[in-house]
Short mmCIF file of C-alpha atoms in Angstrom, two decimals:
data_model
loop_
_atom_site.label_atom_id
_atom_site.label_comp_id
_atom_site.label_asym_id
_atom_site.label_seq_id
_atom_site.Cartn_x
_atom_site.Cartn_y
_atom_site.Cartn_z
CA UNK A 1 128.09 4.23 154.95
CA UNK A 2 126.41 6.56 157.59
CA UNK A 3 124.52 6.60 154.98
CA UNK A 4 121.45 4.52 155.13
CA UNK A 5 120.00 4.45 151.83
CA UNK A 6 123.67 4.97 150.25
CA UNK A 7 123.96 1.62 148.33
CA UNK A 8 120.22 0.76 147.93
CA UNK A 9 121.50 1.73 143.68
CA UNK A 10 123.98 -0.72 143.26
CA UNK A 11 124.38 -4.03 141.65
CA UNK A 12 123.33 -6.92 143.22
CA UNK A 13 126.20 -9.34 143.79
CA UNK A 14 128.33 -9.24 146.43
CA UNK A 15 131.96 -7.56 145.39
CA UNK A 16 134.06 -8.45 146.53
CA UNK A 17 137.79 -8.04 145.60
CA UNK A 18 140.90 -10.05 145.86
CA UNK A 19 144.51 -9.74 145.88
CA UNK A 20 146.78 -6.64 147.04
CA UNK A 21 145.13 -3.06 145.13
CA UNK A 22 146.37 -0.08 146.53
CA UNK A 23 143.56 3.31 145.32
CA UNK A 24 144.83 6.16 144.84
CA UNK A 25 143.10 9.58 144.71
CA UNK A 26 144.93 11.88 143.00
CA UNK A 27 144.21 15.91 144.12
CA UNK A 28 145.38 19.40 143.07
CA UNK A 29 146.43 19.32 146.43
CA UNK A 30 147.08 15.67 148.13
CA UNK A 31 147.87 12.49 147.22
CA UNK A 32 146.14 9.89 148.64
CA UNK A 33 147.27 6.71 149.29
CA UNK A 34 145.10 3.04 150.90
CA UNK A 35 146.01 -0.42 150.49
CA UNK A 36 143.97 -3.20 150.60
CA UNK A 37 144.38 -6.16 151.25
CA UNK A 38 141.11 -8.91 150.05
CA UNK A 39 138.94 -5.72 149.65
CA UNK A 40 140.17 -4.32 153.81
CA UNK A 41 141.80 -0.68 153.48
CA UNK A 42 145.01 -2.11 155.83
CA UNK A 43 147.16 1.08 155.20
CA UNK A 44 146.62 4.85 154.26
CA UNK A 45 148.96 8.21 154.13
CA UNK A 46 149.16 10.66 152.08
CA UNK A 47 151.35 13.17 150.50
CA UNK A 48 151.93 15.71 148.17
CA UNK A 49 149.64 16.12 144.45
CA UNK A 50 150.85 14.38 141.76
CA UNK A 51 149.07 15.58 139.23
CA UNK A 52 150.87 16.53 136.11
CA UNK A 53 148.28 19.73 135.54
CA UNK A 54 148.87 21.30 139.50
CA UNK A 55 153.69 20.34 139.64
CA UNK A 56 155.56 19.77 137.52
CA UNK A 57 156.39 15.33 136.67
CA UNK A 58 159.83 15.36 138.70
CA UNK A 59 158.00 17.26 141.58
CA UNK A 60 154.45 14.95 140.84
CA UNK A 61 156.92 11.79 140.63
CA UNK A 62 159.03 12.87 143.98
CA UNK A 63 155.74 12.49 145.94
CA UNK A 64 155.15 8.97 144.45
CA UNK A 65 157.00 8.17 145.16
CA UNK A 66 157.21 9.18 149.19
CA UNK A 67 154.10 8.11 149.12
CA UNK A 68 154.47 4.34 147.63
CA UNK A 69 157.99 4.70 149.66
CA UNK A 70 154.35 4.31 153.23
CA UNK A 71 151.54 2.00 150.77
CA UNK A 72 153.48 -0.03 148.83
CA UNK A 73 156.45 -3.23 150.06
CA UNK A 74 155.44 -6.99 148.04
CA UNK A 75 153.20 -7.86 145.28
CA UNK A 76 150.88 -4.87 143.95
CA UNK A 77 148.10 -6.23 141.86
CA UNK A 78 146.74 -3.58 140.94
CA UNK A 79 147.08 0.17 141.28
CA UNK A 80 143.23 2.39 140.63
CA UNK A 81 144.09 5.46 140.57
CA UNK A 82 141.33 8.62 140.21
CA UNK A 83 142.60 12.65 139.84
CA UNK A 84 141.66 15.27 138.27
CA UNK A 85 141.93 16.29 134.58
CA UNK A 86 141.42 13.08 133.05
CA UNK A 87 140.01 13.67 130.31
CA UNK A 88 141.77 11.76 127.26
CA UNK A 89 143.48 8.50 127.18
CA UNK A 90 146.81 9.91 126.48
CA UNK A 91 146.10 11.78 129.96
CA UNK A 92 145.37 8.21 131.76
CA UNK A 93 148.67 7.20 130.09
CA UNK A 94 150.94 9.49 131.29
CA UNK A 95 149.75 9.13 134.48
CA UNK A 96 150.10 5.64 134.57
CA UNK A 97 154.06 5.58 133.02
CA UNK A 98 154.29 7.63 136.93
CA UNK A 99 153.43 5.27 139.06
CA UNK A 100 153.96 2.14 136.62
CA UNK A 101 158.01 2.04 138.52
CA UNK A 102 155.68 1.65 142.21
CA UNK A 103 154.15 -1.58 141.54
CA UNK A 104 156.43 -3.79 138.87
CA UNK A 105 153.85 -5.52 137.40
CA UNK A 106 150.46 -4.60 138.80
CA UNK A 107 148.13 -4.11 136.60
CA UNK A 108 147.04 -0.01 136.62
CA UNK A 109 143.80 1.72 135.88
CA UNK A 110 143.65 5.14 135.88
CA UNK A 111 140.40 7.21 135.08
CA UNK A 112 138.96 10.92 136.26
CA UNK A 113 138.31 10.67 139.81
CA UNK A 114 134.35 11.78 140.12
CA UNK A 115 134.47 7.77 139.12
CA UNK A 116 136.23 7.27 142.89
CA UNK A 117 133.19 9.54 143.84
CA UNK A 118 130.12 7.49 142.56
CA UNK A 119 131.43 4.44 143.96
CA UNK A 120 132.29 5.65 147.29
CA UNK A 121 129.42 6.73 147.93
CA UNK A 122 127.77 3.20 146.91
CA UNK A 123 126.24 3.80 143.90
CA UNK A 124 127.44 1.18 141.06
CA UNK A 125 125.05 3.85 138.40
CA UNK A 126 124.02 7.29 139.08
CA UNK A 127 125.89 10.99 138.91
CA UNK A 128 129.19 12.23 140.96
CA UNK A 129 129.52 15.72 141.44
CA UNK A 130 132.52 16.55 142.51
CA UNK A 131 132.85 19.75 144.10
CA UNK A 132 135.94 21.49 145.38
CA UNK A 133 139.31 22.87 144.61
CA UNK A 134 137.32 22.19 141.58
CA UNK A 135 133.74 21.07 139.52
CA UNK A 136 132.94 18.80 137.61
CA UNK A 137 130.05 15.88 136.96
CA UNK A 138 130.20 12.43 136.09
CA UNK A 139 127.70 9.41 135.12
CA UNK A 140 127.72 6.47 134.37
CA UNK A 141 123.20 3.78 133.04
CA UNK A 142 122.46 0.18 133.05
CA UNK A 143 123.64 0.53 129.63
CA UNK A 144 127.32 1.64 130.26
CA UNK A 145 127.70 4.39 129.00
CA UNK A 146 129.15 7.67 130.52
CA UNK A 147 128.93 11.36 130.54
CA UNK A 148 129.96 14.83 132.33
CA UNK A 149 130.11 17.94 132.87
CA UNK A 150 132.18 20.61 133.52
CA UNK A 151 135.12 20.38 134.59
CA UNK A 152 137.29 22.86 132.61
CA UNK A 153 139.34 23.75 134.89
CA UNK A 154 139.50 27.93 136.38
CA UNK A 155 139.94 28.67 133.29
CA UNK A 156 136.79 27.88 131.57
CA UNK A 157 134.22 26.56 134.76
CA UNK A 158 134.58 25.42 137.43
CA UNK A 159 132.39 27.01 139.04
CA UNK A 160 130.57 26.37 142.67
CA UNK A 161 134.16 25.07 143.96
CA UNK A 162 136.57 26.36 145.83
CA UNK A 163 138.18 28.78 143.00
CA UNK A 164 135.03 29.91 141.97
CA UNK A 165 133.70 31.36 145.70
CA UNK A 166 137.06 32.52 146.72
CA UNK A 167 137.77 34.49 142.92
CA UNK A 168 134.91 35.84 143.62
CA UNK A 169 135.69 36.64 147.00
CA UNK A 170 137.89 39.31 145.50
CA UNK A 171 135.53 40.48 142.36
CA UNK A 172 133.27 41.27 145.07
CA UNK A 173 136.01 43.35 147.47
CA UNK A 174 136.88 45.60 143.95
CA UNK A 175 133.95 46.24 143.05
CA UNK A 176 133.37 47.95 146.43
CA UNK A 177 135.83 49.55 145.83
CA UNK A 178 135.38 50.58 142.68
CA UNK A 179 132.18 51.82 143.69
CA UNK A 180 133.48 54.15 146.49
CA UNK A 181 132.66 51.51 149.96
CA UNK A 182 133.88 50.33 152.09
CA UNK A 183 135.02 47.54 153.21
CA UNK A 184 131.96 45.23 154.48
CA UNK A 185 132.61 42.24 156.74
CA UNK A 186 133.37 39.83 153.60
CA UNK A 187 136.17 41.94 151.92
CA UNK A 188 137.44 42.53 155.04
CA UNK A 189 137.53 38.33 156.27
CA UNK A 190 139.76 37.84 152.60
CA UNK A 191 141.74 41.16 153.56
CA UNK A 192 143.37 39.40 156.38
CA UNK A 193 143.56 36.59 155.39
CA UNK A 194 145.11 37.40 152.48
CA UNK A 195 147.63 39.88 154.12
CA UNK A 196 146.81 43.11 152.35
CA UNK A 197 145.30 46.55 154.22
CA UNK A 198 143.42 47.98 150.96
CA UNK A 199 141.28 45.98 148.07
CA UNK A 200 143.93 47.12 144.93
CA UNK A 201 146.43 45.28 146.02
CA UNK A 202 144.44 41.88 145.56
CA UNK A 203 144.56 42.05 142.06
CA UNK A 204 148.53 42.53 142.05
CA UNK A 205 148.38 39.33 144.62
CA UNK A 206 145.75 37.20 142.23
CA UNK A 207 147.86 37.55 139.51
CA UNK A 208 150.84 36.43 141.84
CA UNK A 209 152.84 33.47 141.15
CA UNK A 210 153.16 33.20 144.40
CA UNK A 211 149.17 32.66 144.97
CA UNK A 212 147.33 29.46 142.24
CA UNK A 213 144.18 28.04 141.78
CA UNK A 214 144.60 26.70 145.85
CA UNK A 215 145.68 29.98 147.54
CA UNK A 216 142.36 30.98 146.06
CA UNK A 217 140.53 27.42 146.78
CA UNK A 218 141.63 27.74 150.46
CA UNK A 219 139.70 31.63 150.81
CA UNK A 220 136.41 29.61 150.79
CA UNK A 221 136.50 28.44 153.94
CA UNK A 222 136.35 32.77 153.68
CA UNK A 223 132.67 33.03 152.55
CA UNK A 224 131.43 29.97 153.82
CA UNK A 225 131.61 32.04 157.17
CA UNK A 226 130.57 34.68 156.58
CA UNK A 227 127.44 33.49 154.99
CA UNK A 228 126.59 31.41 158.25
CA UNK A 229 127.51 34.44 160.59
CA UNK A 230 124.66 35.95 158.33
CA UNK A 231 125.80 38.38 155.92
CA UNK A 232 124.18 38.44 152.66
CA UNK A 233 126.84 38.73 150.40
CA UNK A 234 128.54 35.38 151.56
CA UNK A 235 125.08 34.08 151.58
CA UNK A 236 124.44 34.79 147.69
CA UNK A 237 127.38 33.38 146.76
CA UNK A 238 126.99 30.00 148.61
CA UNK A 239 123.74 29.31 147.78
CA UNK A 240 124.73 29.88 144.04
CA UNK A 241 127.21 27.91 143.90
CA UNK A 242 124.97 25.05 144.61
CA UNK A 243 122.89 25.57 142.09
CA UNK A 244 125.76 25.76 139.98
CA UNK A 245 126.97 22.53 140.52
CA UNK A 246 122.86 21.10 140.70
CA UNK A 247 122.97 22.39 137.03
CA UNK A 248 126.44 20.14 136.51
CA UNK A 249 124.45 17.29 137.75
CA UNK A 250 121.31 18.06 135.89
CA UNK A 251 123.67 18.21 132.65
CA UNK A 252 125.18 14.75 133.11
CA UNK A 253 121.32 13.12 134.38
CA UNK A 254 119.75 13.82 130.49
CA UNK A 255 122.25 12.94 128.76
CA UNK A 256 121.98 9.61 130.50
CA UNK A 257 118.36 9.10 130.03
CA UNK A 258 118.85 8.30 134.33
CA UNK A 259 116.73 9.18 137.71
CA UNK A 260 119.05 9.09 140.25
CA UNK A 261 121.32 9.07 142.17
CA UNK A 262 123.15 11.77 142.52
CA UNK A 263 125.90 12.09 145.05
CA UNK A 264 127.36 15.21 146.09
CA UNK A 265 131.28 15.47 147.39
CA UNK A 266 134.55 16.80 148.16
CA UNK A 267 136.28 19.89 150.67
CA UNK A 268 133.47 21.75 149.51
CA UNK A 269 129.76 19.52 148.78
CA UNK A 270 130.92 16.86 152.00
CA UNK A 271 131.46 20.13 154.25
CA UNK A 272 129.40 23.05 153.49
CA UNK A 273 125.53 22.44 154.34
CA UNK A 274 124.73 25.51 153.15
CA UNK A 275 126.06 24.69 149.31
CA UNK A 276 124.17 21.29 149.93
CA UNK A 277 120.52 22.47 151.25
CA UNK A 278 120.93 24.59 147.68
CA UNK A 279 122.19 21.70 145.82
CA UNK A 280 119.46 19.83 146.63
CA UNK A 281 116.51 22.12 146.07
CA UNK A 282 117.70 23.32 142.59
CA UNK A 283 117.79 19.19 141.86
CA UNK A 284 114.34 19.67 143.54
CA UNK A 285 112.93 22.01 140.72
CA UNK A 286 113.56 19.04 138.06
CA UNK A 287 112.50 16.28 139.56
CA UNK A 288 116.14 15.04 141.10
CA UNK A 289 115.02 13.73 144.82
CA UNK A 290 117.18 11.07 144.78
CA UNK A 291 120.18 12.57 146.34
CA UNK A 292 122.98 11.70 149.24
CA UNK A 293 126.05 13.38 150.06
CA UNK A 294 128.55 11.66 150.53
CA UNK A 295 130.00 10.20 153.56
CA UNK A 296 133.48 8.01 152.55
CA UNK A 297 135.76 9.83 151.51
CA UNK A 298 136.39 8.81 147.54
CA UNK A 299 139.25 6.46 147.25
CA UNK A 300 137.10 3.74 149.32
CA UNK A 301 134.73 3.38 146.29
CA UNK A 302 138.04 1.55 144.94
CA UNK A 303 137.07 -2.51 146.33
CA UNK A 304 133.63 -1.90 144.07
CA UNK A 305 135.30 -0.41 141.52
CA UNK A 306 137.59 -2.72 140.56
CA UNK A 307 135.67 -5.76 141.64
CA UNK A 308 132.81 -4.40 138.97
CA UNK A 309 135.69 -4.35 136.29
CA UNK A 310 135.97 -8.17 136.40
CA UNK A 311 133.05 -10.59 134.53
#
């Protein structure tokens, strides 16, 4: 871990893992798989998404087959998978059923991907906030109680996410068009990126089956770049994203009676300092000061989770 205080809230007993464990971090764009032997990573590979909310069941199965072709083989004791959209036992079982053929005899655990994030932050209790293509917060306290906020998906929420930032850039461009204003810095960057000449064409493109959640989430980088160059609209959007993510964290903290830590991760959360500062500032207004930015990818939280589930 690069963060010296990252483990200060972890349990005191050593976390040891024996045997072969495959950790999966199943995102909307890709599936990351790491093979751990006695707690040490020995192979690290990726394939396409195997999240059935993002790809067909057939495509998910094909991507898992590709990934296990790279990191499977031999005896596997356990597969521990984190994925977005795991909201019910049925969701978890459906994904476990897809994984099972690739790891015969292995114990398979499927959890919401925010749980990986908390463990990768070196914490056994606290709140993890995902800020990637989508957004969500999940936490656990010492009594073992769990709580969530957000994670409703892009049609109902995902505030502060990459998709939210991309969509807001589109909305901003359309509002300027309605007001009879020329495209500004952010609008021009967006039009160039998606390959249309004027804002009115964004409407059909946005609703086209050829563009989806991931496509628009990828446009978030335009907002971040424009903010870093001083564009006031973009700065306001990135700040709002940070504050919205902090709201998710605060809701979860209050439900669990915690003071922290809050760990911010995923693509936007780990890589956008302006968003991180807005996130921290909003939480500080509520007296929440133990806030950490994840320093390693969530899949590396798997050995801790496996060790903690054993008596």
